[in-house]
């Protein structure tokens, strides 16, 4: 490439979207590409850790929809990272809509084991009402604003008719089980409550075929493989960015100047911003000069971004069945269908109602992953590990009725208090529309100028119109912005 066709490109953030963008650009022959990463590691919200000898995922844990249309699946397959069952054509063809059937164990707050069969009416009702949310893709067609309002109303109304032959105690238990599943559903959207999720916006997310799978050796192996194919000096670590000066406000030869916290200023023709939406929400006013356009700011404000944390708990021996894949805890004293607790500081642990059984990476490993989100997760992050462990111990003993069960050790994620994320991933909050996601991906300046177009571009999971909140969405947005630049330069030299 000639100098005019080999621009200076700076990528802010070495998460998977930033890495994907760099990969694409380097492969296309661009030689002046660099990534600035605020922390000392690559991967962003992909973060693998160990609990004893067990591999755990502090961040992204699943390939959602592992099939040929999923770029994450294809990369993991090419790098030899997939479990054998994920390569099975039947697995790839199944349409489970991100809700794979898992073998459950149910426990009640009175210390009773509940049969899976007795809980099936609640599971069926929950699945049916959740599926019905897809009927309201047009906000003009519904009087319900939120997913939570819709689901709670439908559950209360339908339970009376569907379960009229059951006694009052059984009906109440089934509604409590519905609340348990509603709380777990909050984790899927990283939201405090499904009342905060727009009913029409909820259908913007599109799932891919395939039974969700994990990477047995850890998601960071994917990052390691991708990074191994990039020049070793491409990333500058521990280099937070203070401000992106665009529209030639610095008066230099280049349209953009990236000002780092260490005082260094880097001239660039193009900057691809891949920071999490949580960071954008908190720092947009100082991160860009001149400020972002009003419509983009409004979309940053409207699109939701919340916290979903995981608490890994290791036990000496399992207190769940050998074939169990998910554990549900049902609070019998909750009289109405709800996904919130009355007092977060006193009762935060009541939001943790689901454990998924961790596939052992070694024999004799008995690890559960507890899921918690919203304000309760944020409060959990303020507690010392010993306090969290005490609450988990009390919770398990209450629901099993076994006062001797004691966790060996725990490991918690803390995405809300991470100063580079301020949460986990995005969701369609009340009032969010497809226009907001379109605004999120729009480059600056908004109106292309012949001399200096595409100065600031945006990638990351919160900029994908239908795969937001996923790793494959993040990868696709990195490729998208790289392709936007490649196409621009290709067009500029074409006759």
GROMACS .gro file of C-alpha atoms in nm:
model
  495
    1UNK     CA    1   0.000   0.000   0.000
    2UNK     CA    2   0.109   0.357  -0.060
    3UNK     CA    3   0.122   0.594   0.238
    4UNK     CA    4  -0.214   0.750   0.148
    5UNK     CA    5  -0.371   0.405   0.139
    6UNK     CA    6  -0.212   0.280   0.462
    7UNK     CA    7  -0.375   0.497   0.727
    8UNK     CA    8  -0.294   0.522   1.097
    9UNK     CA    9  -0.564   0.324   1.278
   10UNK     CA   10  -0.596   0.320   1.656
   11UNK     CA   11  -0.826   0.070   1.829
   12UNK     CA   12  -0.929   0.153   2.186
   13UNK     CA   13  -0.980  -0.164   2.388
   14UNK     CA   14  -0.829  -0.511   2.355
   15UNK     CA   15  -1.150  -0.704   2.412
   16UNK     CA   16  -1.267  -0.952   2.151
   17UNK     CA   17  -1.423  -0.685   1.927
   18UNK     CA   18  -1.102  -0.480   1.924
   19UNK     CA   19  -0.896  -0.792   1.854
   20UNK     CA   20  -1.138  -0.896   1.575
   21UNK     CA   21  -1.106  -0.553   1.412
   22UNK     CA   22  -0.725  -0.562   1.432
   23UNK     CA   23  -0.721  -0.917   1.293
   24UNK     CA   24  -0.927  -0.816   0.991
   25UNK     CA   25  -0.722  -0.503   0.919
   26UNK     CA   26  -0.383  -0.673   0.956
   27UNK     CA   27  -0.495  -0.960   0.731
   28UNK     CA   28  -0.604  -0.702   0.471
   29UNK     CA   29  -0.252  -0.558   0.466
   30UNK     CA   30  -0.289  -0.252   0.686
   31UNK     CA   31   0.048  -0.195   0.856
   32UNK     CA   32  -0.023   0.095   1.091
   33UNK     CA   33  -0.273  -0.060   1.328
   34UNK     CA   34  -0.236  -0.046   1.704
   35UNK     CA   35  -0.452  -0.130   2.006
   36UNK     CA   36  -0.450   0.076   2.325
   37UNK     CA   37  -0.559  -0.129   2.627
   38UNK     CA   38  -0.627   0.026   2.967
   39UNK     CA   39  -0.545  -0.289   3.165
   40UNK     CA   40  -0.254  -0.531   3.164
   41UNK     CA   41  -0.435  -0.809   2.978
   42UNK     CA   42  -0.622  -0.891   2.657
   43UNK     CA   43  -0.975  -1.026   2.644
   44UNK     CA   44  -1.188  -0.761   2.812
   45UNK     CA   45  -1.504  -0.931   2.941
   46UNK     CA   46  -1.360  -1.269   2.844
   47UNK     CA   47  -1.175  -1.377   3.155
   48UNK     CA   48  -1.091  -1.734   3.257
   49UNK     CA   49  -0.989  -1.816   3.613
   50UNK     CA   50  -0.939  -2.119   3.839
   51UNK     CA   51  -1.120  -2.230   4.153
   52UNK     CA   52  -0.871  -2.478   4.290
   53UNK     CA   53  -0.804  -2.697   3.986
   54UNK     CA   54  -1.137  -2.617   3.819
   55UNK     CA   55  -1.149  -2.388   3.516
   56UNK     CA   56  -1.411  -2.116   3.559
   57UNK     CA   57  -1.531  -1.828   3.343
   58UNK     CA   58  -1.548  -1.497   3.528
   59UNK     CA   59  -1.682  -1.340   3.209
   60UNK     CA   60  -1.828  -1.490   2.891
   61UNK     CA   61  -1.902  -1.860   2.938
   62UNK     CA   62  -2.112  -1.984   2.646
   63UNK     CA   63  -2.119  -2.001   2.271
   64UNK     CA   64  -2.485  -1.908   2.217
   65UNK     CA   65  -2.606  -2.088   1.907
   66UNK     CA   66  -2.298  -2.294   1.815
   67UNK     CA   67  -2.353  -2.351   1.444
   68UNK     CA   68  -2.203  -2.254   1.108
   69UNK     CA   69  -2.369  -1.909   1.110
   70UNK     CA   70  -2.192  -1.821   1.436
   71UNK     CA   71  -1.842  -1.674   1.381
   72UNK     CA   72  -1.740  -1.758   1.737
   73UNK     CA   73  -1.826  -2.123   1.678
   74UNK     CA   74  -1.626  -2.126   1.355
   75UNK     CA   75  -1.320  -1.969   1.520
   76UNK     CA   76  -1.336  -2.207   1.817
   77UNK     CA   77  -1.373  -2.503   1.581
   78UNK     CA   78  -1.078  -2.395   1.368
   79UNK     CA   79  -0.862  -2.354   1.680
   80UNK     CA   80  -0.967  -2.697   1.811
   81UNK     CA   81  -1.130  -2.557   2.125
   82UNK     CA   82  -1.479  -2.711   2.104
   83UNK     CA   83  -1.609  -3.007   2.305
   84UNK     CA   84  -1.687  -3.313   2.087
   85UNK     CA   85  -2.065  -3.282   2.125
   86UNK     CA   86  -2.062  -2.928   1.980
   87UNK     CA   87  -1.932  -3.068   1.650
   88UNK     CA   88  -2.232  -3.297   1.626
   89UNK     CA   89  -2.456  -3.186   1.332
   90UNK     CA   90  -2.768  -3.269   1.534
   91UNK     CA   91  -2.654  -3.032   1.811
   92UNK     CA   92  -2.596  -2.756   1.558
   93UNK     CA   93  -2.941  -2.801   1.402
   94UNK     CA   94  -3.145  -2.778   1.723
   95UNK     CA   95  -3.345  -2.456   1.764
   96UNK     CA   96  -3.367  -2.402   2.142
   97UNK     CA   97  -3.391  -2.021   2.129
   98UNK     CA   98  -3.110  -1.984   2.386
   99UNK     CA   99  -3.310  -2.189   2.636
  100UNK     CA  100  -3.163  -2.540   2.621
  101UNK     CA  101  -3.351  -2.806   2.819
  102UNK     CA  102  -3.157  -2.871   3.141
  103UNK     CA  103  -3.218  -3.145   3.397
  104UNK     CA  104  -3.335  -2.963   3.712
  105UNK     CA  105  -3.326  -3.023   4.086
  106UNK     CA  106  -3.577  -2.814   4.283
  107UNK     CA  107  -3.553  -2.719   4.652
  108UNK     CA  108  -3.788  -2.513   4.871
  109UNK     CA  109  -3.706  -2.266   5.149
  110UNK     CA  110  -3.860  -2.506   5.400
  111UNK     CA  111  -3.573  -2.745   5.328
  112UNK     CA  112  -3.775  -2.980   5.109
  113UNK     CA  113  -3.669  -3.145   4.786
  114UNK     CA  114  -3.940  -3.082   4.525
  115UNK     CA  115  -3.994  -3.329   4.244
  116UNK     CA  116  -3.923  -3.202   3.894
  117UNK     CA  117  -4.257  -3.344   3.786
  118UNK     CA  118  -4.447  -3.134   4.040
  119UNK     CA  119  -4.274  -2.818   3.912
  120UNK     CA  120  -4.346  -2.884   3.545
  121UNK     CA  121  -4.670  -2.677   3.543
  122UNK     CA  122  -4.469  -2.370   3.650
  123UNK     CA  123  -4.197  -2.437   3.391
  124UNK     CA  124  -4.455  -2.483   3.115
  125UNK     CA  125  -4.639  -2.163   3.208
  126UNK     CA  126  -4.316  -1.964   3.226
  127UNK     CA  127  -4.192  -2.092   2.890
  128UNK     CA  128  -4.528  -2.025   2.725
  129UNK     CA  129  -4.557  -1.666   2.852
  130UNK     CA  130  -4.193  -1.592   2.769
  131UNK     CA  131  -4.248  -1.718   2.414
  132UNK     CA  132  -4.553  -1.492   2.383
  133UNK     CA  133  -4.339  -1.181   2.435
  134UNK     CA  134  -4.231  -1.218   2.070
  135UNK     CA  135  -4.582  -1.120   1.956
  136UNK     CA  136  -4.524  -0.759   2.057
  137UNK     CA  137  -4.247  -0.647   1.824
  138UNK     CA  138  -4.441  -0.330   1.741
  139UNK     CA  139  -4.472  -0.105   2.050
  140UNK     CA  140  -4.802   0.031   1.912
  141UNK     CA  141  -4.960  -0.312   1.945
  142UNK     CA  142  -4.931  -0.344   2.323
  143UNK     CA  143  -5.041  -0.165   2.638
  144UNK     CA  144  -4.764  -0.339   2.833
  145UNK     CA  145  -4.445  -0.139   2.850
  146UNK     CA  146  -4.216  -0.399   3.006
  147UNK     CA  147  -4.148  -0.770   2.982
  148UNK     CA  148  -4.182  -0.796   3.360
  149UNK     CA  149  -4.526  -0.633   3.373
  150UNK     CA  150  -4.647  -0.857   3.091
  151UNK     CA  151  -4.514  -1.179   3.245
  152UNK     CA  152  -4.630  -1.108   3.600
  153UNK     CA  153  -4.981  -1.010   3.486
  154UNK     CA  154  -5.017  -1.313   3.259
  155UNK     CA  155  -4.888  -1.550   3.527
  156UNK     CA  156  -5.133  -1.428   3.792
  157UNK     CA  157  -5.426  -1.434   3.549
  158UNK     CA  158  -5.355  -1.772   3.389
  159UNK     CA  159  -5.259  -1.955   3.707
  160UNK     CA  160  -5.608  -1.920   3.853
  161UNK     CA  161  -5.766  -2.096   3.554
  162UNK     CA  162  -5.497  -2.348   3.468
  163UNK     CA  163  -5.442  -2.465   3.823
  164UNK     CA  164  -5.799  -2.441   3.953
  165UNK     CA  165  -5.798  -2.811   4.043
  166UNK     CA  166  -5.492  -2.770   4.266
  167UNK     CA  167  -5.512  -2.664   4.630
  168UNK     CA  168  -5.412  -2.311   4.734
  169UNK     CA  169  -5.077  -2.420   4.881
  170UNK     CA  170  -4.976  -2.592   4.556
  171UNK     CA  171  -5.086  -2.297   4.343
  172UNK     CA  172  -4.882  -2.061   4.560
  173UNK     CA  173  -4.576  -2.288   4.540
  174UNK     CA  174  -4.600  -2.295   4.160
  175UNK     CA  175  -4.623  -1.914   4.145
  176UNK     CA  176  -4.318  -1.895   4.372
  177UNK     CA  177  -4.139  -2.123   4.126
  178UNK     CA  178  -4.244  -1.882   3.850
  179UNK     CA  179  -4.077  -1.602   4.049
  180UNK     CA  180  -3.759  -1.810   4.070
  181UNK     CA  181  -3.745  -1.847   3.693
  182UNK     CA  182  -3.823  -1.476   3.645
  183UNK     CA  183  -3.526  -1.384   3.866
  184UNK     CA  184  -3.302  -1.613   3.662
  185UNK     CA  185  -3.433  -1.458   3.340
  186UNK     CA  186  -3.301  -1.123   3.468
  187UNK     CA  187  -2.950  -1.268   3.447
  188UNK     CA  188  -2.992  -1.332   3.075
  189UNK     CA  189  -3.045  -0.961   3.019
  190UNK     CA  190  -2.810  -0.837   3.295
  191UNK     CA  191  -3.098  -0.634   3.437
  192UNK     CA  192  -3.217  -0.556   3.788
  193UNK     CA  193  -3.573  -0.648   3.694
  194UNK     CA  194  -3.760  -0.758   3.384
  195UNK     CA  195  -3.973  -0.450   3.456
  196UNK     CA  196  -3.678  -0.256   3.312
  197UNK     CA  197  -3.684  -0.444   2.978
  198UNK     CA  198  -3.887  -0.297   2.691
  199UNK     CA  199  -4.147  -0.549   2.572
  200UNK     CA  200  -4.118  -0.458   2.203
  201UNK     CA  201  -3.740  -0.412   2.229
  202UNK     CA  202  -3.701  -0.759   2.383
  203UNK     CA  203  -3.770  -0.915   2.044
  204UNK     CA  204  -3.483  -0.733   1.873
  205UNK     CA  205  -3.244  -1.004   1.994
  206UNK     CA  206  -3.209  -1.293   1.751
  207UNK     CA  207  -3.089  -1.638   1.854
  208UNK     CA  208  -2.897  -1.884   1.640
  209UNK     CA  209  -2.950  -2.258   1.608
  210UNK     CA  210  -2.747  -2.494   1.822
  211UNK     CA  211  -2.731  -2.612   2.182
  212UNK     CA  212  -2.522  -2.365   2.384
  213UNK     CA  213  -2.177  -2.496   2.470
  214UNK     CA  214  -1.867  -2.396   2.664
  215UNK     CA  215  -1.497  -2.413   2.581
  216UNK     CA  216  -1.355  -2.685   2.810
  217UNK     CA  217  -1.007  -2.526   2.825
  218UNK     CA  218  -1.146  -2.178   2.883
  219UNK     CA  219  -1.254  -1.883   2.669
  220UNK     CA  220  -0.914  -1.719   2.712
  221UNK     CA  221  -0.770  -1.989   2.484
  222UNK     CA  222  -0.967  -1.821   2.204
  223UNK     CA  223  -0.805  -1.486   2.288
  224UNK     CA  224  -0.459  -1.645   2.302
  225UNK     CA  225  -0.506  -1.800   1.958
  226UNK     CA  226  -0.627  -1.475   1.804
  227UNK     CA  227  -0.347  -1.272   1.965
  228UNK     CA  228  -0.083  -1.519   1.844
  229UNK     CA  229  -0.171  -1.425   1.486
  230UNK     CA  230  -0.115  -1.051   1.543
  231UNK     CA  231   0.221  -0.870   1.556
  232UNK     CA  232   0.361  -0.894   1.910
  233UNK     CA  233   0.402  -0.517   1.943
  234UNK     CA  234   0.052  -0.426   1.820
  235UNK     CA  235  -0.097  -0.378   2.171
  236UNK     CA  236   0.011  -0.115   2.422
  237UNK     CA  237  -0.105  -0.233   2.765
  238UNK     CA  238  -0.175  -0.025   3.077
  239UNK     CA  239  -0.251   0.269   2.851
  240UNK     CA  240  -0.592   0.424   2.935
  241UNK     CA  241  -0.724   0.684   2.694
  242UNK     CA  242  -0.822   1.021   2.837
  243UNK     CA  243  -0.980   1.180   2.531
  244UNK     CA  244  -1.040   1.125   2.160
  245UNK     CA  245  -1.002   1.462   1.987
  246UNK     CA  246  -1.178   1.436   1.653
  247UNK     CA  247  -1.290   1.672   1.377
  248UNK     CA  248  -0.932   1.802   1.361
  249UNK     CA  249  -0.975   1.997   1.687
  250UNK     CA  250  -0.604   1.959   1.761
  251UNK     CA  251  -0.510   2.132   1.435
  252UNK     CA  252  -0.264   1.864   1.320
  253UNK     CA  253  -0.225   1.688   0.988
  254UNK     CA  254  -0.439   1.396   1.109
  255UNK     CA  255  -0.812   1.439   1.178
  256UNK     CA  256  -0.796   1.254   1.512
  257UNK     CA  257  -0.563   1.276   1.811
  258UNK     CA  258  -0.583   1.018   2.088
  259UNK     CA  259  -0.478   1.163   2.422
  260UNK     CA  260  -0.365   0.900   2.673
  261UNK     CA  261  -0.369   0.926   3.053
  262UNK     CA  262   0.012   0.920   3.055
  263UNK     CA  263   0.015   1.240   2.848
  264UNK     CA  264   0.109   1.077   2.520
  265UNK     CA  265  -0.076   1.202   2.210
  266UNK     CA  266  -0.120   0.972   1.911
  267UNK     CA  267  -0.219   1.107   1.571
  268UNK     CA  268  -0.460   0.888   1.375
  269UNK     CA  269  -0.668   0.885   1.062
  270UNK     CA  270  -0.925   0.655   1.221
  271UNK     CA  271  -1.008   0.540   1.574
  272UNK     CA  272  -1.224   0.236   1.650
  273UNK     CA  273  -1.376   0.268   1.999
  274UNK     CA  274  -1.465  -0.070   2.152
  275UNK     CA  275  -1.509   0.020   2.520
  276UNK     CA  276  -1.809  -0.130   2.708
  277UNK     CA  277  -2.134   0.067   2.711
  278UNK     CA  278  -2.103   0.098   3.090
  279UNK     CA  279  -1.778   0.288   3.046
  280UNK     CA  280  -1.928   0.504   2.770
  281UNK     CA  281  -2.224   0.595   2.990
  282UNK     CA  282  -1.994   0.712   3.267
  283UNK     CA  283  -1.718   0.884   3.068
  284UNK     CA  284  -1.859   1.000   2.732
  285UNK     CA  285  -1.853   1.367   2.839
  286UNK     CA  286  -1.474   1.363   2.882
  287UNK     CA  287  -1.383   1.085   2.638
  288UNK     CA  288  -1.473   1.279   2.323
  289UNK     CA  289  -1.394   1.630   2.206
  290UNK     CA  290  -1.601   1.774   2.056
  291UNK     CA  291  -1.886   1.595   2.241
  292UNK     CA  292  -2.082   1.318   2.075
  293UNK     CA  293  -2.388   1.426   1.871
  294UNK     CA  294  -2.713   1.458   2.069
  295UNK     CA  295  -2.885   1.161   1.901
  296UNK     CA  296  -2.592   0.932   1.980
  297UNK     CA  297  -2.583   1.050   2.343
  298UNK     CA  298  -2.956   0.984   2.377
  299UNK     CA  299  -2.911   0.628   2.253
  300UNK     CA  300  -2.618   0.569   2.490
  301UNK     CA  301  -2.847   0.683   2.770
  302UNK     CA  302  -3.151   0.483   2.652
  303UNK     CA  303  -2.980   0.148   2.591
  304UNK     CA  304  -2.957  -0.043   2.918
  305UNK     CA  305  -2.639  -0.184   3.069
  306UNK     CA  306  -2.649  -0.391   3.386
  307UNK     CA  307  -2.465  -0.636   3.606
  308UNK     CA  308  -2.477  -1.014   3.600
  309UNK     CA  309  -2.233  -1.174   3.842
  310UNK     CA  310  -2.135  -1.533   3.907
  311UNK     CA  311  -2.044  -1.694   4.236
  312UNK     CA  312  -1.858  -2.022   4.191
  313UNK     CA  313  -1.890  -2.252   4.490
  314UNK     CA  314  -1.688  -2.569   4.544
  315UNK     CA  315  -1.811  -2.851   4.772
  316UNK     CA  316  -1.646  -3.163   4.910
  317UNK     CA  317  -1.929  -3.373   4.770
  318UNK     CA  318  -2.240  -3.301   4.562
  319UNK     CA  319  -2.578  -3.245   4.731
  320UNK     CA  320  -2.749  -3.260   4.390
  321UNK     CA  321  -2.828  -3.557   4.163
  322UNK     CA  322  -2.562  -3.700   3.934
  323UNK     CA  323  -2.755  -3.602   3.619
  324UNK     CA  324  -2.855  -3.258   3.750
  325UNK     CA  325  -2.763  -2.959   3.530
  326UNK     CA  326  -2.946  -2.675   3.704
  327UNK     CA  327  -3.067  -2.613   4.060
  328UNK     CA  328  -3.369  -2.393   4.137
  329UNK     CA  329  -3.442  -2.252   4.482
  330UNK     CA  330  -3.803  -2.158   4.559
  331UNK     CA  331  -3.884  -1.906   4.833
  332UNK     CA  332  -4.224  -2.014   4.964
  333UNK     CA  333  -4.293  -1.692   5.156
  334UNK     CA  334  -4.310  -1.467   4.848
  335UNK     CA  335  -4.682  -1.406   4.808
  336UNK     CA  336  -4.677  -1.229   4.471
  337UNK     CA  337  -4.484  -1.299   4.151
  338UNK     CA  338  -4.172  -1.081   4.169
  339UNK     CA  339  -3.809  -1.068   4.054
  340UNK     CA  340  -3.693  -0.817   4.316
  341UNK     CA  341  -3.621  -0.826   4.690
  342UNK     CA  342  -3.763  -0.577   4.939
  343UNK     CA  343  -3.435  -0.481   5.108
  344UNK     CA  344  -3.119  -0.529   4.902
  345UNK     CA  345  -2.872  -0.488   5.189
  346UNK     CA  346  -3.053  -0.737   5.414
  347UNK     CA  347  -3.191  -0.980   5.159
  348UNK     CA  348  -2.960  -0.966   4.855
  349UNK     CA  349  -2.902  -1.341   4.873
  350UNK     CA  350  -3.271  -1.403   4.792
  351UNK     CA  351  -3.200  -1.292   4.434
  352UNK     CA  352  -2.961  -1.587   4.394
  353UNK     CA  353  -3.212  -1.861   4.316
  354UNK     CA  354  -3.030  -2.059   4.048
  355UNK     CA  355  -2.710  -2.262   4.034
  356UNK     CA  356  -2.585  -2.427   3.717
  357UNK     CA  357  -2.379  -2.741   3.766
  358UNK     CA  358  -2.024  -2.680   3.648
  359UNK     CA  359  -1.884  -2.948   3.423
  360UNK     CA  360  -1.582  -3.080   3.613
  361UNK     CA  361  -1.245  -3.016   3.451
  362UNK     CA  362  -1.098  -3.281   3.680
  363UNK     CA  363  -1.229  -3.586   3.863
  364UNK     CA  364  -1.362  -3.516   4.211
  365UNK     CA  365  -1.443  -3.152   4.137
  366UNK     CA  366  -1.787  -3.047   4.263
  367UNK     CA  367  -1.853  -2.688   4.161
  368UNK     CA  368  -2.173  -2.490   4.119
  369UNK     CA  369  -2.212  -2.152   3.951
  370UNK     CA  370  -2.460  -1.924   4.128
  371UNK     CA  371  -2.617  -1.647   3.918
  372UNK     CA  372  -2.708  -1.304   4.057
  373UNK     CA  373  -2.784  -0.975   3.885
  374UNK     CA  374  -2.904  -0.620   3.931
  375UNK     CA  375  -2.870  -0.413   4.247
  376UNK     CA  376  -2.832  -0.731   4.450
  377UNK     CA  377  -2.523  -0.827   4.250
  378UNK     CA  378  -2.387  -0.475   4.286
  379UNK     CA  379  -2.435  -0.494   4.663
  380UNK     CA  380  -2.271  -0.838   4.676
  381UNK     CA  381  -1.960  -0.687   4.518
  382UNK     CA  382  -1.919  -0.452   4.816
  383UNK     CA  383  -1.898  -0.743   5.060
  384UNK     CA  384  -1.579  -0.923   5.163
  385UNK     CA  385  -1.553  -1.277   5.028
  386UNK     CA  386  -1.603  -1.430   5.374
  387UNK     CA  387  -1.942  -1.255   5.410
  388UNK     CA  388  -2.052  -1.386   5.069
  389UNK     CA  389  -1.938  -1.734   5.167
  390UNK     CA  390  -2.138  -1.717   5.493
  391UNK     CA  391  -2.453  -1.614   5.303
  392UNK     CA  392  -2.408  -1.894   5.047
  393UNK     CA  393  -2.358  -2.148   5.328
  394UNK     CA  394  -2.676  -2.036   5.505
  395UNK     CA  395  -2.870  -2.039   5.176
  396UNK     CA  396  -2.767  -2.395   5.087
  397UNK     CA  397  -2.832  -2.525   5.438
  398UNK     CA  398  -3.178  -2.362   5.443
  399UNK     CA  399  -3.287  -2.516   5.114
  400UNK     CA  400  -3.139  -2.861   5.160
  401UNK     CA  401  -3.230  -2.891   5.527
  402UNK     CA  402  -2.874  -3.014   5.584
  403UNK     CA  403  -2.693  -2.806   5.846
  404UNK     CA  404  -2.354  -2.964   5.779
  405UNK     CA  405  -2.298  -2.860   5.417
  406UNK     CA  406  -2.005  -2.618   5.398
  407UNK     CA  407  -1.848  -2.476   5.080
  408UNK     CA  408  -1.475  -2.546   5.043
  409UNK     CA  409  -1.413  -2.216   4.865
  410UNK     CA  410  -1.584  -1.958   4.647
  411UNK     CA  411  -1.490  -1.724   4.364
  412UNK     CA  412  -1.695  -1.417   4.268
  413UNK     CA  413  -1.703  -1.200   3.958
  414UNK     CA  414  -1.718  -0.825   4.021
  415UNK     CA  415  -1.806  -0.654   3.694
  416UNK     CA  416  -1.989  -0.353   3.839
  417UNK     CA  417  -1.694  -0.233   4.045
  418UNK     CA  418  -1.451  -0.292   3.757
  419UNK     CA  419  -1.359   0.066   3.654
  420UNK     CA  420  -1.327  -0.033   3.288
  421UNK     CA  421  -1.669  -0.199   3.253
  422UNK     CA  422  -1.918  -0.076   3.520
  423UNK     CA  423  -2.133  -0.379   3.450
  424UNK     CA  424  -2.163  -0.686   3.231
  425UNK     CA  425  -2.354  -0.636   2.906
  426UNK     CA  426  -2.636  -0.440   2.748
  427UNK     CA  427  -3.012  -0.487   2.723
  428UNK     CA  428  -3.309  -0.309   2.559
  429UNK     CA  429  -3.427  -0.085   2.843
  430UNK     CA  430  -3.769   0.082   2.842
  431UNK     CA  431  -3.804   0.302   2.533
  432UNK     CA  432  -3.513   0.139   2.348
  433UNK     CA  433  -3.570   0.077   1.977
  434UNK     CA  434  -3.373  -0.051   1.677
  435UNK     CA  435  -3.289   0.313   1.601
  436UNK     CA  436  -3.084   0.332   1.922
  437UNK     CA  437  -2.870   0.035   1.822
  438UNK     CA  438  -2.827   0.189   1.478
  439UNK     CA  439  -2.714   0.514   1.642
  440UNK     CA  440  -2.466   0.320   1.855
  441UNK     CA  441  -2.282   0.189   1.549
  442UNK     CA  442  -2.289   0.516   1.352
  443UNK     CA  443  -1.939   0.653   1.283
  444UNK     CA  444  -1.829   1.013   1.330
  445UNK     CA  445  -1.865   1.255   1.172
  446UNK     CA  446  -2.229   1.163   1.112
  447UNK     CA  447  -2.232   1.320   0.770
  448UNK     CA  448  -1.934   1.200   0.567
  449UNK     CA  449  -1.699   1.470   0.449
  450UNK     CA  450  -1.503   1.409   0.133
  451UNK     CA  451  -1.173   1.494   0.300
  452UNK     CA  452  -1.192   1.327   0.643
  453UNK     CA  453  -1.464   1.061   0.676
  454UNK     CA  454  -1.485   0.776   0.928
  455UNK     CA  455  -1.276   0.948   1.196
  456UNK     CA  456  -1.430   0.765   1.493
  457UNK     CA  457  -1.595   0.424   1.457
  458UNK     CA  458  -1.775   0.217   1.722
  459UNK     CA  459  -1.767  -0.158   1.786
  460UNK     CA  460  -1.852  -0.391   2.074
  461UNK     CA  461  -2.151  -0.606   2.173
  462UNK     CA  462  -2.371  -0.300   2.245
  463UNK     CA  463  -2.340  -0.189   1.881
  464UNK     CA  464  -2.486  -0.502   1.719
  465UNK     CA  465  -2.851  -0.469   1.613
  466UNK     CA  466  -2.959  -0.822   1.709
  467UNK     CA  467  -2.667  -1.013   1.867
  468UNK     CA  468  -2.600  -0.761   2.143
  469UNK     CA  469  -2.479  -0.904   2.477
  470UNK     CA  470  -2.293  -1.191   2.305
  471UNK     CA  471  -1.934  -1.271   2.211
  472UNK     CA  472  -2.031  -1.349   1.853
  473UNK     CA  473  -2.203  -1.010   1.835
  474UNK     CA  474  -1.883  -0.841   1.959
  475UNK     CA  475  -1.672  -1.025   1.699
  476UNK     CA  476  -1.906  -0.931   1.417
  477UNK     CA  477  -1.896  -0.562   1.512
  478UNK     CA  478  -1.516  -0.563   1.511
  479UNK     CA  479  -1.519  -0.714   1.164
  480UNK     CA  480  -1.790  -0.471   1.054
  481UNK     CA  481  -1.588  -0.161   1.142
  482UNK     CA  482  -1.269  -0.303   0.992
  483UNK     CA  483  -1.461  -0.382   0.673
  484UNK     CA  484  -1.605  -0.031   0.674
  485UNK     CA  485  -1.251   0.109   0.654
  486UNK     CA  486  -1.129  -0.152   0.406
  487UNK     CA  487  -1.427  -0.079   0.179
  488UNK     CA  488  -1.366   0.296   0.210
  489UNK     CA  489  -1.005   0.269   0.095
  490UNK     CA  490  -1.089   0.014  -0.171
  491UNK     CA  491  -1.351   0.250  -0.311
  492UNK     CA  492  -1.111   0.544  -0.302
  493UNK     CA  493  -0.856   0.368  -0.525
  494UNK     CA  494  -1.101   0.195  -0.758
  495UNK     CA  495  -1.130   0.348  -1.106
   0.00000   0.00000   0.00000
